[in-house]
Structure formats: C-alpha cells, structure tokens
Amino acid sequence: VAAALFLALCVATGASAAMRPVVLLHGLMANYEAMSHIKGWLEQDFPGIYVHNSEIPKPYSPDGRINSVLIPMDKQAELLNAQIEADGNLTDGFDLVCHSQGGLTCRAYIEKYGGSKVHNFVSLAGPHQGVYGVPIYNGECPDWKCPELAELMAKWAAEGWNVTFAQYWKDPFNYARYLATNDYLTAINNERADSQNATYKRNLVGIGGNLTLVMATEDHIVVPKESAWFDFYAVGQDKTIVDMTETDGYKGDWIGLKTLNEAGRLQRLAAKCTHQDLPREQCKSVVYDAIIKPRVGGQLP
C-alpha cells in the first residue's frame, strides 16, 4: 500500500510540474529561423520543454520573410491565433517571446484573442509606439541620409497601404493625419477616443505574469528605439522623447500599461545590442541569459 501511495504521489507531482511551453515569433523580413537560437537554448536549458517556433504562413509565399511584409498586421495576429489554437500542447498556457514587428503581432494577439493563456510576454524591440523611420532600410539608409524614404512612408501610411511597416508608421509632425488614417496602431493602442476597446485593456492586463519590454540600445532599425518601451517623439518634432509614463495613453491607462506598472508587472529593460542581434548568439548573455531564461520554464497550473 505504501509503495502504491508513493507511486501515485510521484505521478501526481510529475503531472503538476509540467513546464509552461514557449511560443516564439520572428519579426519583419524574417522567418522561424530567426528565433532558432532561442529555441535551441530553451530546449537545452529546460529539458522536455515544448517550444512552438511560429512563422507567419501563406498565402503570399511559403516563406515567412515575404509574408511578414505583405500580410496585413491584423491578419498576422489572426493567423498566429489560429496556429496557437491548433496546437494542443498550448491549451493550458504558455510564455510568449517575440522579436521586432513580431512584438506588435503578439500584443495584438493578446488584446484581440485573450491573454488568459499567456503567462509572461517578452517583447524584444517591438515598435509599440510606432516608427518614424523605415525598418527594412534604416540600418543602411537612415532618415537623415534618405529623406525620400520618410516621404514615401508618409504617403503609404496615409493611403492605407498593406505593407506592414506602413501600418505602424507614426509621423510626429502630422499626428492628426496619423490618427485619422491609421487603422492598425491607433486601434491596438486605443488612441482614438471615440473607438477605444475596453477588451484590449482587459486582455493585456489579464496575462498571468508580466510584460517585459526590451529595448536594444544600439537599435538603428526601430526609430526611435525607445518605441520598444512605449516612448515616442513629442508631437511636432523628432528630437525629444516623451517617456511612456508621461503619455496620454499611460495616464489614461488606455491599454492597461499603468495598471500593469503599478502592480509591478511591467518591466522595461535595455540590452546593449543591435536590433537584429537580439535573438542571436552575439547577444545571448544580455538577452537570453539575463532576460528570457529567468522568465520561462515555470510550471503550468
């Protein structure tokens, strides 16, 4: 009898100690391979952990690099939700680690489809307050060198082009036009006073753990780099950065950032890395070891 009880206790303990899976998502002009280093490190450090390394799928191309540019941002969140719902290993919850544009897609997923399954959400250089730059080209051709790119982006954004980075373009010199013509970022940030969605706030606050926002200090792709922390340029110029806590969105708690912060569930961390290297070997010690690893590997309920 004692042996049977001991065996039953061991089985019960093993069942309750199942690790939370991790869902990964790449960024712009990337595919699942961009997050493969993190996947490998997780599987090495947490034997038996389940890692779902997601990729934005068809219809445009079998390669997520093309789809990440051409599939509208709202549709990307819908496709991510479909992948998660179809994966039975994620039914009981998971941690979410997303890079660059993927950080926006993952946040939109949480806001639109419910945060109850997500425990910790780690966003690596996600442009949460938008960009006033062209992410694909900024590394090689910054705005001061190629002003025509900024002009082209303003045109695409105002005309509602589906090129993804046009959907989170925010012109500080014409904020009124941004509010009037941008239907993606204004929505997931609840920036339009007449159409704020309380569900977005409820779902983001409803994640089971913490929201961790990581800024790459050497970022020349997301402009300004502080957008990763929900900071952005002051209206009317592109020099002074307004801290998240001083924005109307934070003060009004439009998507729950103030609620999370005051509860100690929002962390804003800096990593001395370039944008592209955040998920790579070059930044393993300051990103994976210092930030991601301590926030994953927990037990499922």
mmCIF file of N, CA and C in Angstrom, residues 8-19:
data_model
loop_
_atom_site.group_PDB
_atom_site.id
_atom_site.type_symbol
_atom_site.label_atom_id
_atom_site.label_comp_id
_atom_site.label_asym_id
_atom_site.label_seq_id
_atom_site.Cartn_x
_atom_site.Cartn_y
_atom_site.Cartn_z
ATOM 1 N N ALA A 8 1.749 6.890 -6.653
ATOM 2 C CA ALA A 8 0.690 7.841 -7.006
ATOM 3 C C ALA A 8 1.132 9.272 -6.745
ATOM 4 N N LEU A 9 1.861 9.462 -5.628
ATOM 5 C CA LEU A 9 2.357 10.798 -5.299
ATOM 6 C C LEU A 9 3.369 11.267 -6.341
ATOM 7 N N CYS A 10 4.234 10.363 -6.774
ATOM 8 C CA CYS A 10 5.224 10.727 -7.784
ATOM 9 C C CYS A 10 4.570 11.109 -9.097
ATOM 10 N N VAL A 11 3.548 10.353 -9.497
ATOM 11 C CA VAL A 11 2.835 10.642 -10.738
ATOM 12 C C VAL A 11 2.143 11.987 -10.651
ATOM 13 N N ALA A 12 1.483 12.222 -9.510
ATOM 14 C CA ALA A 12 0.770 13.489 -9.330
ATOM 15 C C ALA A 12 1.733 14.655 -9.335
ATOM 16 N N THR A 13 2.877 14.482 -8.666
ATOM 17 C CA THR A 13 3.862 15.552 -8.609
ATOM 18 C C THR A 13 4.430 15.830 -9.985
ATOM 19 N N GLY A 14 4.694 14.771 -10.762
ATOM 20 C CA GLY A 14 5.219 14.950 -12.107
ATOM 21 C C GLY A 14 4.238 15.663 -12.993
ATOM 22 N N ALA A 15 2.942 15.336 -12.848
ATOM 23 C CA ALA A 15 1.922 15.976 -13.678
ATOM 24 C C ALA A 15 1.812 17.449 -13.360
ATOM 25 N N SER A 16 1.908 17.796 -12.078
ATOM 26 C CA SER A 16 1.726 19.188 -11.688
ATOM 27 C C SER A 16 2.958 20.028 -12.009
ATOM 28 N N ALA A 17 4.099 19.328 -12.265
ATOM 29 C CA ALA A 17 5.341 20.046 -12.500
ATOM 30 C C ALA A 17 5.617 20.261 -13.982
ATOM 31 N N ALA A 18 4.621 20.023 -14.841
ATOM 32 C CA ALA A 18 4.818 20.223 -16.274
ATOM 33 C C ALA A 18 5.202 21.674 -16.541
ATOM 34 N N MET A 19 6.198 21.862 -17.396
ATOM 35 C CA MET A 19 6.671 23.211 -17.695
ATOM 36 C C MET A 19 5.743 23.925 -18.670
#
